[in-house]
């Protein structure tokens, strides 16, 4: 519980990452309270590492301490320098929960604090979930969640030398081209919010989200078309 966190320091962290907020929004991560003696200065923003992928060289990534979504600068890591450090990029809340559960299971009451799903096999095909807005909770936007890594691996593999790996960012790049070429009317009606594990698409227009879901399902059934579109995508 909250008392278990008293006295912990940044050096005690079992896992360091930047993550999305859906665990709190969906009330899957309970808020335990606030530590009276917590000092932000004792928990500085760490320097993250982007590992080498294909022709992309490893770099250190420096994030804004006041806005983790903003990168201040990147520094190339020389071959004779270590590449240790937390992984750069944003993790989905499910990925964080699973990672923490695997790291900390059996440690005190932790499994009761963080509710995480058990590890599972990623299903084949497009893994997409539509969530309707909840006006009673002050939420006027629906959400289409695309789970990265479930399909089109061979499509994303065509640009691994540029850093593509089938992440939520790559799905966002592909989706933007799909919208531009096949549904330009959706461009101003949806908002894409990717991270390393998934792509979230928000909109106040549920019909727009439904149409985009259908277009993505059709694209998954036609890898040739997906490859052609992804070849035009600007990678994030």
XYZ file of C-alpha atoms in Angstrom:
236
model
C 0.000 0.000 0.000
C 1.044 3.667 0.200
C 3.215 3.041 3.253
C 5.288 0.578 1.202
C 6.556 3.495 -0.904
C 7.886 5.498 2.027
C 11.646 5.845 2.001
C 12.096 4.660 -1.578
C 14.486 6.579 -3.832
C 15.024 6.813 -7.583
C 17.811 4.242 -7.223
C 15.237 1.717 -5.963
C 13.239 1.810 -9.220
C 12.723 -1.639 -10.754
C 11.574 -0.261 -14.107
C 11.832 3.221 -15.651
C 9.753 4.356 -18.622
C 7.438 7.020 -20.014
C 3.869 5.733 -20.181
C 0.322 6.709 -21.112
C -2.437 7.702 -18.712
C -5.139 5.182 -19.651
C -4.405 3.015 -16.628
C -5.705 5.855 -14.467
C -8.499 6.891 -16.828
C -9.859 3.343 -16.957
C -9.424 3.072 -13.167
C -7.243 -0.008 -13.569
C -4.491 1.723 -11.585
C -5.826 2.886 -8.204
C -4.493 6.157 -6.799
C -3.203 5.369 -3.311
C -2.519 8.908 -2.137
C 0.355 11.360 -1.760
C 3.567 10.963 0.204
C 4.024 14.004 2.422
C 7.815 13.933 2.204
C 8.055 13.275 -1.548
C 10.632 15.543 -3.190
C 10.555 15.958 -6.956
C 14.201 17.039 -7.042
C 15.147 13.607 -5.722
C 13.446 12.007 -8.749
C 15.033 13.780 -11.752
C 14.141 12.996 -15.343
C 16.594 10.261 -16.415
C 18.466 10.180 -19.699
C 16.857 7.594 -21.976
C 18.474 5.468 -24.661
C 17.276 4.691 -28.163
C 18.998 1.494 -29.224
C 20.389 0.866 -32.689
C 17.884 -0.435 -35.252
C 19.110 -1.221 -38.750
C 20.987 1.823 -40.011
C 19.690 3.977 -37.142
C 22.520 4.551 -34.667
C 22.011 4.492 -30.876
C 21.374 7.839 -29.221
C 20.727 9.295 -25.796
C 17.373 11.044 -25.576
C 16.814 13.985 -23.229
C 13.175 14.743 -22.359
C 11.694 17.935 -20.933
C 11.294 17.381 -17.146
C 8.031 19.343 -17.214
C 6.607 17.638 -20.319
C 7.806 14.075 -21.002
C 6.209 14.175 -24.466
C 8.820 16.730 -25.592
C 12.356 15.779 -26.576
C 14.910 18.483 -25.741
C 17.805 16.954 -27.638
C 19.435 13.747 -28.828
C 23.107 12.814 -28.566
C 24.793 10.137 -30.646
C 26.327 7.335 -28.564
C 29.858 6.553 -29.703
C 30.859 2.903 -30.254
C 33.144 2.973 -27.190
C 30.394 4.291 -24.893
C 27.885 2.172 -22.945
C 24.305 2.068 -24.203
C 22.703 1.436 -20.838
C 19.740 3.478 -19.662
C 15.953 3.180 -19.778
C 14.373 2.610 -23.170
C 13.207 5.714 -25.006
C 9.598 5.937 -26.179
C 6.198 5.739 -24.548
C 4.718 2.488 -23.226
C 1.038 1.591 -23.137
C -0.490 1.020 -19.704
C -1.021 -2.710 -20.315
C 2.634 -3.190 -21.254
C 3.720 -1.334 -18.111
C 1.394 -3.396 -15.915
C 2.647 -6.680 -17.349
C 6.295 -5.640 -17.018
C 5.859 -4.543 -13.403
C 3.862 -7.641 -12.590
C 6.624 -9.859 -13.944
C 9.308 -7.906 -12.099
C 7.557 -7.510 -8.763
C 5.188 -10.462 -8.427
C 5.494 -11.903 -4.945
C 7.017 -8.717 -3.536
C 4.741 -7.783 -0.646
C 1.252 -6.743 -1.693
C 2.262 -5.428 -5.119
C -0.004 -7.702 -7.214
C -2.948 -6.302 -5.235
C -1.887 -2.724 -5.946
C -1.337 -2.964 -9.704
C -3.998 -4.926 -11.535
C -2.316 -6.379 -14.597
C -3.537 -8.973 -17.096
C -1.586 -12.227 -17.366
C 0.824 -12.590 -20.297
C -1.027 -13.794 -23.377
C -0.409 -14.739 -26.954
C -0.942 -11.866 -29.356
C -3.851 -12.820 -31.628
C -3.530 -12.736 -35.374
C -5.238 -10.051 -37.420
C -6.051 -6.475 -36.500
C -6.556 -6.035 -32.761
C -8.780 -2.967 -32.563
C -11.135 -1.850 -29.806
C -13.730 0.916 -29.970
C -14.551 2.734 -26.744
C -17.511 5.091 -26.606
C -17.334 8.468 -24.836
C -18.617 8.767 -21.277
C -20.316 12.188 -21.018
C -21.253 11.529 -17.387
C -17.552 11.412 -16.572
C -16.807 14.534 -18.601
C -15.369 12.531 -21.493
C -16.777 13.568 -24.870
C -14.352 11.579 -27.041
C -14.508 8.018 -28.249
C -11.315 6.026 -28.728
C -10.135 3.466 -31.265
C -7.242 1.435 -29.833
C -4.969 -0.412 -32.257
C -2.655 -2.954 -30.619
C 0.759 -2.899 -32.281
C 2.605 -6.094 -33.126
C -0.408 -8.224 -34.036
C -0.192 -8.081 -37.834
C 1.461 -6.546 -40.920
C 4.876 -7.436 -39.532
C 6.158 -8.132 -43.034
C 5.007 -4.679 -44.129
C 6.807 -2.836 -41.340
C 9.870 -5.032 -41.901
C 10.345 -3.403 -45.323
C 11.652 -0.282 -43.567
C 13.546 -1.658 -40.587
C 16.684 0.039 -41.888
C 14.898 3.335 -41.183
C 13.892 2.312 -37.679
C 10.425 0.856 -38.345
C 9.505 -2.004 -36.029
C 5.719 -2.206 -36.077
C 5.238 0.022 -33.029
C 2.291 2.292 -32.393
C 4.301 5.071 -34.021
C 4.601 3.045 -37.235
C 0.874 2.327 -37.162
C 0.275 6.064 -36.852
C 2.481 6.740 -39.883
C 0.601 4.132 -41.906
C -2.791 5.391 -40.735
C -2.007 8.971 -41.732
C -1.238 7.893 -45.300
C -4.369 5.734 -45.334
C -6.477 8.722 -44.305
C -4.789 11.070 -46.774
C -5.356 8.764 -49.735
C -8.604 6.966 -48.960
C -10.535 9.032 -46.442
C -9.311 12.645 -46.437
C -12.589 13.721 -44.857
C -11.393 12.066 -41.625
C -8.225 14.160 -41.353
C -9.826 16.883 -39.233
C -12.142 14.533 -37.353
C -9.669 12.188 -35.656
C -6.593 12.687 -33.472
C -3.800 10.109 -33.445
C -1.885 9.451 -30.218
C 0.688 6.642 -30.631
C 3.116 5.069 -28.212
C 5.471 2.110 -28.363
C 2.755 -0.502 -27.803
C -0.414 0.863 -29.372
C -2.085 3.570 -31.413
C -4.943 5.504 -29.854
C -7.269 7.418 -32.159
C -9.590 9.913 -30.470
C -12.655 11.620 -31.900
C -15.962 13.115 -30.835
C -17.400 11.484 -33.973
C -17.946 7.755 -33.423
C -18.880 7.266 -37.078
C -15.446 8.559 -38.072
C -13.782 6.038 -35.749
C -15.945 3.216 -37.091
C -15.055 4.100 -40.672
C -11.350 4.224 -39.857
C -11.576 0.837 -38.137
C -13.165 -0.676 -41.259
C -10.483 0.854 -43.490
C -7.727 -0.571 -41.294
C -9.360 -4.002 -41.267
C -9.521 -3.931 -45.064
C -5.891 -2.857 -45.229
C -4.776 -5.730 -43.007
C -6.507 -8.118 -45.413
C -4.475 -6.638 -48.282
C -0.769 -6.611 -47.316
C 0.170 -5.520 -50.838
C -1.864 -2.328 -50.459
C -0.507 -1.829 -46.949
C 3.061 -2.141 -48.227
C 2.403 0.426 -50.957
C 0.935 2.909 -48.482
C 3.646 2.360 -45.880
C 6.322 3.038 -48.486
C 4.953 6.598 -48.683
C 4.703 7.124 -44.931
C 6.807 9.637 -43.042
C 8.156 7.714 -40.061
C 7.961 9.281 -36.608
